[in-house]
């Protein structure tokens, strides 16, 4: 399977999840708006979700995957089974202890870490504590699921791990639809959503567990023993967790600061959902596929192939991300109006604030995606500490800027801090890769980037003109939702045609490169038995 096809497999599952995530947020915006229940739910869910990214996706898709891949290469599937069982025993024990500790400490955590600004509102504070207490075990389910997803990715079985997150949105949409049908008040909706999150964690864990069994790996629960392999994993995992979850760390900081102003937490959450679509579909797909591929190339001593993998991944990333960033920047308000402006969200008059936050996030989007493409260059070489230092610098910058400008700017100030921190982190990662000689010079990539930027700028100018002239009556507040949908679909379709025409016409993209990427490499052999990727 070619690199591009692997990206597409992961991206398709992520796309399903993100599109259903839009539907979920549309229901939630109509039911809760940007009121106190929405603030409480978003703050409460952000906490286990951040830990999930830190200790699950962050650690195991960066530290665990290269070690698991090497174990397969060295000792086959039996060695991989033994290694995974060793890790599972330690991880399960740690997660049980962490969950109990966090559950007992939840009031203190909400008042000091999650949402200190809620402390002045006893009802909102109590609701946030209750929702966070219900949802925190979701971390345990998703951490175990992330370990198994890392195993599947190492075995080049991408589909089940990519599609499992879809069920979180399916379950929460069902909860919201039932609550709307029964006429539940906001508080009952909040608690129902919290229980839905926990149920979704159990379902997702079940899906990847079955997929791992089908791939030929049976995980046994053992007493925790700190074997040399486990110690090596833990040595790599802590900095990898910090680095892999840097975006979520910055979001958690933003949420804590934003809790000082009413409606800001939920406004950030609604904007975050929109820009997470290209970030998830492109950035996460690249990171998931690139890491095991780089680890294999470096294990085989093929530095030329490793360099090519990195360059083609960045090229693919920018080809899709730059136009997405430009479109979100100029179309933020029509998009937010179409997605959310109904029910309680419309009553709260939240569109201008959420749209301005989304436009600022769009400026940082290429940086957030490039971070996903650069960090595998470190992790595949088992260097998890250098990216951690850069992540710490990024967190400090984010915190400093957010504290300085939030009092005057509110939610948009949080977005500015996040975007600036993202670009600093991406620049540091690339600079050190080049300095160490781990990033091979690639003239085609360097000549295509300015052309892709030009194509994106031309497309953005065309969008701005059309939406402010011909399409303006159809995108205005109060116009029928069908008219908004048709106008947005027409603008997006036309924008895609313009972007692709300019990108290919100027040489920013090459059909020959795409055709070569789609072809299966000669002599390529899977690292696991030829079982189906489907689940």
Short mmCIF file of C-alpha atoms in Angstrom, two decimals:
data_model
loop_
_atom_site.label_atom_id
_atom_site.label_comp_id
_atom_site.label_asym_id
_atom_site.label_seq_id
_atom_site.Cartn_x
_atom_site.Cartn_y
_atom_site.Cartn_z
CA UNK A 1 0.00 0.00 0.00
CA UNK A 2 1.47 3.38 -1.02
CA UNK A 3 2.05 6.24 1.43
CA UNK A 4 -0.80 8.24 -0.13
CA UNK A 5 -3.21 5.31 0.13
CA UNK A 6 -2.30 4.85 3.80
CA UNK A 7 -2.96 8.54 4.41
CA UNK A 8 -6.31 8.17 2.67
CA UNK A 9 -7.30 5.13 4.76
CA UNK A 10 -6.68 6.95 8.04
CA UNK A 11 -8.09 10.22 6.74
CA UNK A 12 -11.35 8.61 5.60
CA UNK A 13 -12.09 7.33 9.09
CA UNK A 14 -11.08 10.65 10.61
CA UNK A 15 -13.26 12.48 8.07
CA UNK A 16 -16.29 10.42 9.11
CA UNK A 17 -15.62 11.23 12.74
CA UNK A 18 -15.14 14.95 12.10
CA UNK A 19 -18.24 15.28 9.93
CA UNK A 20 -20.34 13.56 12.57
CA UNK A 21 -18.62 15.85 15.06
CA UNK A 22 -20.06 18.79 13.15
CA UNK A 23 -23.52 17.28 13.42
CA UNK A 24 -23.00 16.74 17.14
CA UNK A 25 -21.90 20.35 17.66
CA UNK A 26 -24.86 21.63 15.63
CA UNK A 27 -27.25 19.74 17.93
CA UNK A 28 -25.35 20.92 20.99
CA UNK A 29 -25.31 24.55 19.87
CA UNK A 30 -29.06 24.47 19.31
CA UNK A 31 -29.71 22.78 22.66
CA UNK A 32 -27.21 24.60 24.90
CA UNK A 33 -25.88 27.63 22.98
CA UNK A 34 -22.93 29.21 24.77
CA UNK A 35 -24.63 29.19 28.17
CA UNK A 36 -23.44 27.83 31.54
CA UNK A 37 -24.19 24.15 30.79
CA UNK A 38 -22.25 24.34 27.51
CA UNK A 39 -19.33 25.98 29.32
CA UNK A 40 -19.42 23.32 32.05
CA UNK A 41 -19.57 20.39 29.62
CA UNK A 42 -16.78 21.71 27.39
CA UNK A 43 -14.51 22.40 30.36
CA UNK A 44 -15.24 19.01 31.95
CA UNK A 45 -14.72 17.08 28.72
CA UNK A 46 -11.52 18.98 27.90
CA UNK A 47 -9.82 17.51 30.97
CA UNK A 48 -10.02 13.75 30.22
CA UNK A 49 -9.63 14.52 26.53
CA UNK A 50 -6.34 16.30 27.21
CA UNK A 51 -5.07 13.41 29.33
CA UNK A 52 -6.12 11.05 26.54
CA UNK A 53 -3.95 12.95 24.07
CA UNK A 54 -1.06 13.18 26.53
CA UNK A 55 -0.92 9.63 27.88
CA UNK A 56 -2.66 7.80 25.07
CA UNK A 57 -2.20 9.23 21.59
CA UNK A 58 0.80 11.34 22.62
CA UNK A 59 2.76 8.59 24.34
CA UNK A 60 1.75 5.47 22.44
CA UNK A 61 1.67 6.77 18.91
CA UNK A 62 5.16 8.16 19.44
CA UNK A 63 7.03 6.01 21.95
CA UNK A 64 5.20 2.68 21.73
CA UNK A 65 4.89 2.42 17.92
CA UNK A 66 8.63 2.45 17.05
CA UNK A 67 9.41 -0.09 19.79
CA UNK A 68 6.51 -2.33 18.75
CA UNK A 69 7.55 -2.08 15.09
CA UNK A 70 11.14 -3.02 15.97
CA UNK A 71 9.90 -5.97 18.03
CA UNK A 72 7.98 -7.23 15.00
CA UNK A 73 11.07 -6.87 12.80
CA UNK A 74 13.34 -8.60 15.33
CA UNK A 75 11.15 -11.33 16.87
CA UNK A 76 8.01 -11.55 14.72
CA UNK A 77 4.44 -11.58 15.98
CA UNK A 78 5.25 -13.71 19.03
CA UNK A 79 7.74 -11.14 20.29
CA UNK A 80 5.19 -8.40 19.61
CA UNK A 81 2.57 -10.33 21.64
CA UNK A 82 4.91 -10.67 24.61
CA UNK A 83 5.92 -7.01 24.48
CA UNK A 84 2.31 -5.78 24.23
CA UNK A 85 1.24 -7.93 27.18
CA UNK A 86 4.09 -6.55 29.31
CA UNK A 87 3.07 -2.98 28.46
CA UNK A 88 -0.64 -3.66 28.93
CA UNK A 89 -0.10 -4.93 32.49
CA UNK A 90 1.79 -1.79 33.51
CA UNK A 91 -0.53 0.59 31.67
CA UNK A 92 -3.70 -0.96 33.12
CA UNK A 93 -2.35 -0.72 36.68
CA UNK A 94 -1.23 2.90 36.26
CA UNK A 95 -4.56 3.92 34.75
CA UNK A 96 -6.56 2.34 37.57
CA UNK A 97 -4.54 4.27 40.16
CA UNK A 98 -4.70 7.53 38.19
CA UNK A 99 -8.46 7.28 37.70
CA UNK A 100 -9.12 6.70 41.41
CA UNK A 101 -6.83 9.60 42.38
CA UNK A 102 -8.43 12.00 39.89
CA UNK A 103 -11.98 11.05 40.87
CA UNK A 104 -11.27 11.75 44.54
CA UNK A 105 -9.53 15.04 43.69
CA UNK A 106 -12.05 16.36 41.15
CA UNK A 107 -13.38 19.38 43.14
CA UNK A 108 -9.82 20.56 43.76
CA UNK A 109 -8.85 19.98 40.12
CA UNK A 110 -11.82 21.97 38.79
CA UNK A 111 -11.07 24.90 41.11
CA UNK A 112 -7.34 25.01 40.33
CA UNK A 113 -6.71 23.46 36.89
CA UNK A 114 -9.80 22.79 34.80
CA UNK A 115 -11.88 25.95 35.26
CA UNK A 116 -10.74 28.15 38.15
CA UNK A 117 -12.97 30.94 36.86
CA UNK A 118 -16.07 28.86 37.68
CA UNK A 119 -15.37 28.96 41.42
CA UNK A 120 -17.30 32.21 41.77
CA UNK A 121 -20.43 30.50 40.41
CA UNK A 122 -21.34 27.62 42.78
CA UNK A 123 -23.97 26.09 40.48
CA UNK A 124 -21.67 26.08 37.44
CA UNK A 125 -18.76 24.79 39.54
CA UNK A 126 -20.83 21.92 40.98
CA UNK A 127 -22.09 20.96 37.51
CA UNK A 128 -18.55 20.91 36.10
CA UNK A 129 -17.34 18.68 38.95
CA UNK A 130 -20.23 16.26 38.39
CA UNK A 131 -19.71 16.03 34.64
CA UNK A 132 -15.93 15.64 34.95
CA UNK A 133 -16.34 12.87 37.54
CA UNK A 134 -18.58 10.89 35.18
CA UNK A 135 -16.36 11.40 32.14
CA UNK A 136 -12.87 10.88 33.56
CA UNK A 137 -12.93 7.03 33.25
CA UNK A 138 -13.18 7.69 29.50
CA UNK A 139 -9.43 8.32 29.78
CA UNK A 140 -8.79 4.74 30.86
CA UNK A 141 -10.81 3.28 27.98
CA UNK A 142 -9.17 5.52 25.41
CA UNK A 143 -5.62 5.02 26.72
CA UNK A 144 -5.95 1.25 26.36
CA UNK A 145 -7.60 1.77 22.98
CA UNK A 146 -4.73 4.04 21.88
CA UNK A 147 -2.19 1.34 22.74
CA UNK A 148 -4.11 -1.15 20.60
CA UNK A 149 -4.49 1.43 17.82
CA UNK A 150 -0.72 1.87 17.84
CA UNK A 151 -0.34 -1.88 17.44
CA UNK A 152 -2.75 -1.89 14.50
CA UNK A 153 -0.90 1.00 12.85
CA UNK A 154 2.42 -0.84 13.25
CA UNK A 155 0.81 -3.87 11.61
CA UNK A 156 -0.44 -1.57 8.82
CA UNK A 157 -4.05 -2.18 9.80
CA UNK A 158 -5.29 1.38 9.83
CA UNK A 159 -9.04 1.22 9.29
CA UNK A 160 -10.41 0.00 12.64
CA UNK A 161 -8.33 2.49 14.65
CA UNK A 162 -9.37 5.31 12.32
CA UNK A 163 -13.08 4.51 12.39
CA UNK A 164 -13.47 3.79 16.12
CA UNK A 165 -13.74 7.50 17.13
CA UNK A 166 -16.83 7.78 14.91
CA UNK A 167 -18.82 6.05 17.63
CA UNK A 168 -18.29 8.87 20.14
CA UNK A 169 -20.16 11.21 17.83
CA UNK A 170 -22.82 8.66 16.92
CA UNK A 171 -23.62 8.05 20.58
CA UNK A 172 -23.63 11.74 21.52
CA UNK A 173 -25.84 12.64 18.55
CA UNK A 174 -28.26 9.94 19.71
CA UNK A 175 -28.22 11.38 23.24
CA UNK A 176 -28.92 14.90 21.97
CA UNK A 177 -31.68 13.75 19.62
CA UNK A 178 -33.38 11.84 22.43
CA UNK A 179 -33.04 14.80 24.82
CA UNK A 180 -34.58 17.12 22.21
CA UNK A 181 -37.44 14.68 21.58
CA UNK A 182 -38.15 14.35 25.33
CA UNK A 183 -37.78 18.09 25.95
CA UNK A 184 -35.05 17.77 28.61
CA UNK A 185 -33.66 20.91 30.22
CA UNK A 186 -30.02 21.95 29.78
CA UNK A 187 -28.78 20.36 33.01
CA UNK A 188 -30.25 16.95 32.16
CA UNK A 189 -28.77 17.21 28.67
CA UNK A 190 -25.34 17.88 30.17
CA UNK A 191 -25.45 14.80 32.40
CA UNK A 192 -26.79 12.64 29.55
CA UNK A 193 -23.88 13.75 27.36
CA UNK A 194 -21.39 12.89 30.11
CA UNK A 195 -22.73 9.33 30.39
CA UNK A 196 -22.68 9.13 26.58
CA UNK A 197 -18.97 9.99 26.55
CA UNK A 198 -18.22 7.15 28.99
CA UNK A 199 -20.29 4.67 26.94
CA UNK A 200 -18.48 5.73 23.78
CA UNK A 201 -15.11 5.03 25.41
CA UNK A 202 -16.17 1.46 26.20
CA UNK A 203 -17.45 0.92 22.63
CA UNK A 204 -14.25 2.27 21.03
CA UNK A 205 -12.08 0.07 23.25
CA UNK A 206 -14.13 -2.96 22.21
CA UNK A 207 -13.71 -2.20 18.50
CA UNK A 208 -9.91 -1.96 18.51
CA UNK A 209 -9.57 -4.92 20.90
CA UNK A 210 -11.46 -7.11 18.43
CA UNK A 211 -9.40 -5.74 15.53
CA UNK A 212 -6.14 -6.58 17.34
CA UNK A 213 -7.33 -10.13 17.93
CA UNK A 214 -8.20 -10.45 14.23
CA UNK A 215 -4.71 -9.20 13.36
CA UNK A 216 -3.25 -12.18 15.23
CA UNK A 217 -2.16 -10.52 18.48
CA UNK A 218 -3.71 -11.68 21.75
CA UNK A 219 -3.04 -9.42 24.74
CA UNK A 220 -2.90 -11.07 28.14
CA UNK A 221 -3.35 -9.21 31.41
CA UNK A 222 -0.20 -9.78 33.48
CA UNK A 223 1.03 -8.52 36.79
CA UNK A 224 2.98 -5.32 36.16
CA UNK A 225 6.72 -5.90 35.77
CA UNK A 226 9.19 -3.23 34.77
CA UNK A 227 11.08 -5.26 32.19
CA UNK A 228 13.86 -3.63 30.12
CA UNK A 229 11.39 -3.08 27.28
CA UNK A 230 8.85 -1.44 29.56
CA UNK A 231 11.51 0.76 31.17
CA UNK A 232 12.64 1.84 27.72
CA UNK A 233 9.06 2.66 26.79
CA UNK A 234 8.48 4.73 29.92
CA UNK A 235 11.78 6.57 29.38
CA UNK A 236 10.55 7.57 25.92
CA UNK A 237 6.88 7.98 26.76
CA UNK A 238 6.95 10.88 29.21
CA UNK A 239 8.51 13.46 26.88
CA UNK A 240 6.55 11.96 23.98
CA UNK A 241 3.33 12.48 25.90
CA UNK A 242 4.13 16.15 26.48
CA UNK A 243 5.15 16.69 22.86
CA UNK A 244 2.39 14.70 21.21
CA UNK A 245 -0.25 16.50 23.22
CA UNK A 246 1.14 20.03 22.93
CA UNK A 247 -1.92 21.36 21.10
CA UNK A 248 -4.15 19.91 23.81
CA UNK A 249 -1.95 21.30 26.59
CA UNK A 250 -2.30 24.74 25.06
CA UNK A 251 -6.06 24.20 24.75
CA UNK A 252 -6.29 23.17 28.40
CA UNK A 253 -4.41 26.33 29.38
CA UNK A 254 -6.74 28.34 27.17
CA UNK A 255 -9.80 26.73 28.74
CA UNK A 256 -8.58 27.49 32.27
CA UNK A 257 -7.95 31.14 31.39
CA UNK A 258 -11.18 31.42 29.39
CA UNK A 259 -13.23 30.23 32.37
CA UNK A 260 -12.86 33.76 33.74
CA UNK A 261 -15.42 35.10 31.23
CA UNK A 262 -18.91 33.72 30.65
CA UNK A 263 -19.51 31.86 27.35
CA UNK A 264 -15.83 31.94 26.34
CA UNK A 265 -15.11 28.25 27.02
CA UNK A 266 -17.97 27.08 24.81
CA UNK A 267 -17.14 29.66 22.10
CA UNK A 268 -13.61 28.26 21.90
CA UNK A 269 -15.03 24.74 21.77
CA UNK A 270 -17.35 25.46 18.84
CA UNK A 271 -14.55 27.14 16.84
CA UNK A 272 -12.15 24.32 17.71
CA UNK A 273 -14.53 21.74 16.24
CA UNK A 274 -14.39 23.42 12.81
CA UNK A 275 -10.62 23.78 12.46
CA UNK A 276 -10.11 20.29 13.87
CA UNK A 277 -11.54 18.90 10.61
CA UNK A 278 -8.50 19.67 8.42
CA UNK A 279 -6.15 19.21 11.38
CA UNK A 280 -7.53 15.75 12.06
CA UNK A 281 -7.99 14.59 8.49
CA UNK A 282 -4.56 15.73 7.29
CA UNK A 283 -2.31 16.19 10.32
CA UNK A 284 -3.28 13.15 12.35
CA UNK A 285 -3.36 10.91 9.26
CA UNK A 286 0.17 11.99 8.32
CA UNK A 287 1.50 11.54 11.87
CA UNK A 288 -0.06 8.08 12.32
CA UNK A 289 1.19 6.72 9.00
CA UNK A 290 4.56 8.48 8.85
CA UNK A 291 5.91 7.35 12.24
CA UNK A 292 5.97 3.56 11.65
CA UNK A 293 7.13 4.05 8.05
CA UNK A 294 10.04 6.26 9.17
CA UNK A 295 10.91 3.80 11.95
CA UNK A 296 11.13 0.95 9.41
CA UNK A 297 13.25 2.98 6.97
CA UNK A 298 15.70 4.04 9.68
CA UNK A 299 15.86 0.50 11.09
CA UNK A 300 16.86 -0.69 7.62
CA UNK A 301 19.46 2.09 7.34
CA UNK A 302 17.69 3.65 4.34
CA UNK A 303 18.21 7.35 5.09
CA UNK A 304 17.31 8.32 1.51
CA UNK A 305 13.89 6.72 1.85
CA UNK A 306 13.42 8.35 5.27
CA UNK A 307 14.18 11.76 3.80
CA UNK A 308 11.81 11.16 0.90
CA UNK A 309 9.03 10.09 3.27
CA UNK A 310 9.40 13.30 5.28
CA UNK A 311 9.47 15.58 2.25
CA UNK A 312 6.52 13.97 0.52
CA UNK A 313 4.53 14.08 3.77
CA UNK A 314 5.15 17.81 4.19
CA UNK A 315 4.28 18.39 0.54
CA UNK A 316 1.02 16.46 0.93
CA UNK A 317 0.28 18.30 4.18
CA UNK A 318 0.73 21.78 2.73
CA UNK A 319 -1.08 20.94 -0.50
CA UNK A 320 -4.27 20.29 1.49
CA UNK A 321 -3.78 22.52 4.53
CA UNK A 322 -2.89 25.88 2.97
CA UNK A 323 -6.17 26.21 1.03
CA UNK A 324 -8.14 25.01 4.06
CA UNK A 325 -6.49 27.67 6.19
CA UNK A 326 -7.17 30.40 3.62
CA UNK A 327 -10.80 29.35 3.22
CA UNK A 328 -11.47 29.25 6.97
CA UNK A 329 -9.87 32.69 7.34
CA UNK A 330 -12.17 34.44 4.86
CA UNK A 331 -15.29 32.26 5.32
CA UNK A 332 -15.34 31.99 9.11
CA UNK A 333 -18.57 33.91 9.70
CA UNK A 334 -20.70 32.24 6.96
CA UNK A 335 -19.49 28.82 8.14
CA UNK A 336 -20.35 29.49 11.78
CA UNK A 337 -23.70 30.99 10.80
CA UNK A 338 -24.58 27.92 8.74
CA UNK A 339 -23.38 25.35 11.28
CA UNK A 340 -24.58 26.81 14.56
CA UNK A 341 -26.87 29.83 14.23
CA UNK A 342 -30.14 28.38 15.45
CA UNK A 343 -31.90 27.71 18.73
CA UNK A 344 -30.09 28.86 21.86
CA UNK A 345 -26.89 29.70 19.94
CA UNK A 346 -28.77 32.29 17.85
CA UNK A 347 -30.43 33.69 20.97
CA UNK A 348 -26.99 34.18 22.56
CA UNK A 349 -25.79 36.15 19.46
CA UNK A 350 -22.57 34.12 19.53
CA UNK A 351 -21.74 34.07 15.80
CA UNK A 352 -19.36 37.09 15.63
CA UNK A 353 -17.26 35.91 18.58
CA UNK A 354 -16.98 32.28 17.46
CA UNK A 355 -16.23 33.37 13.86
CA UNK A 356 -13.40 35.66 14.95
CA UNK A 357 -11.88 32.83 17.03
CA UNK A 358 -12.11 30.45 14.07
CA UNK A 359 -10.43 32.94 11.70
CA UNK A 360 -7.49 33.28 14.09
CA UNK A 361 -7.21 29.50 14.56
CA UNK A 362 -7.08 29.26 10.75
CA UNK A 363 -3.86 31.30 10.73
CA UNK A 364 -2.26 28.73 13.02
CA UNK A 365 -3.63 25.67 11.21
CA UNK A 366 -0.62 25.07 8.91
CA UNK A 367 1.67 25.19 11.96
CA UNK A 368 -0.45 22.70 13.91
CA UNK A 369 -0.38 20.28 10.97
CA UNK A 370 3.34 20.73 10.27
CA UNK A 371 4.09 19.86 13.91
CA UNK A 372 2.41 16.50 13.24
CA UNK A 373 4.64 16.03 10.18
CA UNK A 374 7.91 17.12 11.85
CA UNK A 375 7.75 15.25 15.17
CA UNK A 376 7.96 11.72 13.65
CA UNK A 377 11.45 12.70 12.45
CA UNK A 378 12.48 12.79 16.12
CA UNK A 379 10.34 9.98 17.51
CA UNK A 380 11.39 7.47 14.84
CA UNK A 381 14.97 8.03 16.06
CA UNK A 382 13.80 7.53 19.66
CA UNK A 383 14.51 11.17 20.47
CA UNK A 384 11.49 12.28 22.44
CA UNK A 385 13.21 14.85 24.62
CA UNK A 386 14.12 17.50 22.06
CA UNK A 387 10.49 17.97 20.93
CA UNK A 388 9.49 18.06 24.61
CA UNK A 389 11.79 21.05 25.21
CA UNK A 390 10.25 22.83 22.22
CA UNK A 391 6.79 21.97 23.53
CA UNK A 392 7.68 23.54 26.88
CA UNK A 393 8.78 26.72 25.10
CA UNK A 394 5.51 26.70 23.17
CA UNK A 395 3.47 26.32 26.36
CA UNK A 396 5.33 29.22 28.01
CA UNK A 397 4.70 31.46 24.99
CA UNK A 398 1.04 30.47 24.86
CA UNK A 399 0.55 31.11 28.57
CA UNK A 400 2.33 34.47 28.51
CA UNK A 401 0.46 35.84 25.50
CA UNK A 402 -2.92 34.50 26.67
CA UNK A 403 -2.60 36.06 30.13
CA UNK A 404 -1.48 39.37 28.61
CA UNK A 405 -4.24 39.85 26.05
CA UNK A 406 -7.20 37.83 27.35
CA UNK A 407 -8.50 40.60 29.65
CA UNK A 408 -8.89 42.97 26.70
CA UNK A 409 -9.65 40.56 23.83
CA UNK A 410 -11.43 37.60 25.43
CA UNK A 411 -11.70 34.41 23.36
CA UNK A 412 -9.85 35.76 20.27
CA UNK A 413 -6.88 36.49 22.54
CA UNK A 414 -6.71 32.80 23.51
CA UNK A 415 -6.73 31.87 19.80
CA UNK A 416 -3.91 34.34 19.01
CA UNK A 417 -1.75 32.87 21.78
CA UNK A 418 -2.35 29.34 20.49
CA UNK A 419 -1.52 30.25 16.87
CA UNK A 420 1.71 32.07 17.77
CA UNK A 421 2.84 29.20 20.02
CA UNK A 422 2.12 26.71 17.22
CA UNK A 423 4.28 28.56 14.69
CA UNK A 424 7.17 28.87 17.15
CA UNK A 425 7.02 25.14 17.88
CA UNK A 426 6.94 24.20 14.18
CA UNK A 427 9.88 26.50 13.40
CA UNK A 428 12.01 25.03 16.20
CA UNK A 429 11.25 21.44 15.15
CA UNK A 430 12.19 22.08 11.52
CA UNK A 431 15.29 24.11 12.38
CA UNK A 432 16.85 21.40 14.52
CA UNK A 433 16.02 18.64 12.01
CA UNK A 434 17.90 20.63 9.38
CA UNK A 435 20.80 21.40 11.74
CA UNK A 436 21.25 17.71 12.60
CA UNK A 437 21.15 16.65 8.96
CA UNK A 438 17.91 14.71 9.48
CA UNK A 439 16.03 16.74 6.90
CA UNK A 440 17.34 16.21 3.39
CA UNK A 441 17.24 19.16 1.00
CA UNK A 442 14.44 18.81 -1.54
CA UNK A 443 14.42 21.44 -4.30
CA UNK A 444 10.99 20.46 -5.73
CA UNK A 445 9.41 20.93 -2.28
CA UNK A 446 11.06 24.32 -1.75
CA UNK A 447 9.91 25.58 -5.16
CA UNK A 448 6.36 24.31 -4.73
CA UNK A 449 5.61 25.89 -1.34
CA UNK A 450 5.53 29.53 -2.62
CA UNK A 451 3.32 28.43 -5.51
CA UNK A 452 0.89 26.69 -3.16
CA UNK A 453 0.74 29.84 -1.03
CA UNK A 454 0.04 31.89 -4.17
CA UNK A 455 -2.72 29.48 -5.27
CA UNK A 456 -4.30 29.67 -1.81
CA UNK A 457 -4.19 33.48 -1.86
CA UNK A 458 -5.86 33.63 -5.29
CA UNK A 459 -8.55 31.25 -4.07
CA UNK A 460 -9.12 33.27 -0.87
CA UNK A 461 -9.50 36.51 -2.86
CA UNK A 462 -12.09 34.86 -5.11
CA UNK A 463 -14.02 33.55 -2.10
CA UNK A 464 -14.01 36.96 -0.42
CA UNK A 465 -15.31 38.67 -3.55
CA UNK A 466 -18.12 36.18 -4.20
CA UNK A 467 -19.37 35.93 -0.62
CA UNK A 468 -19.51 39.71 -0.27
CA UNK A 469 -21.25 40.36 -3.62
CA UNK A 470 -23.22 37.66 -5.44
CA UNK A 471 -23.73 35.31 -2.51
CA UNK A 472 -24.18 37.91 0.23
CA UNK A 473 -28.04 37.77 0.36
CA UNK A 474 -27.99 33.98 0.65
CA UNK A 475 -25.38 33.92 3.45
CA UNK A 476 -26.92 36.68 5.54
CA UNK A 477 -28.38 36.07 9.00
CA UNK A 478 -32.01 35.05 8.72
CA UNK A 479 -31.76 33.53 5.24
CA UNK A 480 -33.09 29.95 4.92
CA UNK A 481 -30.64 27.23 5.88
CA UNK A 482 -31.10 25.60 2.47
CA UNK A 483 -30.01 28.85 0.78
CA UNK A 484 -26.93 29.02 3.03
CA UNK A 485 -26.06 25.41 2.26
CA UNK A 486 -26.37 25.83 -1.52
CA UNK A 487 -24.38 29.08 -1.48
CA UNK A 488 -21.58 27.60 0.64
CA UNK A 489 -21.44 24.44 -1.49
CA UNK A 490 -21.20 26.53 -4.66
CA UNK A 491 -18.46 28.75 -3.19
CA UNK A 492 -16.44 25.78 -1.92
CA UNK A 493 -16.76 23.94 -5.25
CA UNK A 494 -15.68 27.00 -7.22
CA UNK A 495 -12.82 27.65 -4.78
CA UNK A 496 -11.53 24.11 -5.20
CA UNK A 497 -11.52 24.47 -8.99
CA UNK A 498 -9.64 27.77 -8.73
CA UNK A 499 -7.09 26.39 -6.26
CA UNK A 500 -6.37 23.22 -8.21
CA UNK A 501 -6.15 25.14 -11.51
CA UNK A 502 -3.66 27.64 -10.11
CA UNK A 503 -1.70 25.04 -8.10
CA UNK A 504 -1.24 22.68 -11.04
CA UNK A 505 -0.91 25.52 -13.55
CA UNK A 506 1.97 27.16 -11.68
CA UNK A 507 3.71 23.89 -10.82
CA UNK A 508 2.79 24.00 -7.14
CA UNK A 509 1.47 20.47 -7.53
CA UNK A 510 2.44 17.74 -9.98
CA UNK A 511 0.20 15.04 -11.43
CA UNK A 512 3.28 12.88 -11.98
CA UNK A 513 4.16 12.97 -8.27
CA UNK A 514 0.59 12.07 -7.34
CA UNK A 515 0.54 9.17 -9.78
CA UNK A 516 3.83 7.85 -8.41
CA UNK A 517 2.49 8.19 -4.85
CA UNK A 518 -0.63 6.22 -5.67
CA UNK A 519 1.28 3.31 -7.19
CA UNK A 520 2.27 0.49 -4.84
CA UNK A 521 6.06 0.41 -4.37
CA UNK A 522 7.75 -2.48 -6.13
CA UNK A 523 8.74 -5.22 -3.80
CA UNK A 524 6.92 -3.62 -0.90
CA UNK A 525 6.00 -6.20 1.70
CA UNK A 526 3.68 -5.71 4.60
CA UNK A 527 5.12 -6.07 8.06
CA UNK A 528 2.35 -8.42 9.06
CA UNK A 529 0.34 -11.31 7.59
CA UNK A 530 -1.76 -10.24 4.59
CA UNK A 531 -5.01 -9.90 6.48
CA UNK A 532 -7.76 -7.50 5.49
CA UNK A 533 -7.60 -3.87 6.65
CA UNK A 534 -11.35 -3.89 7.00
CA UNK A 535 -13.15 -4.41 10.27
#
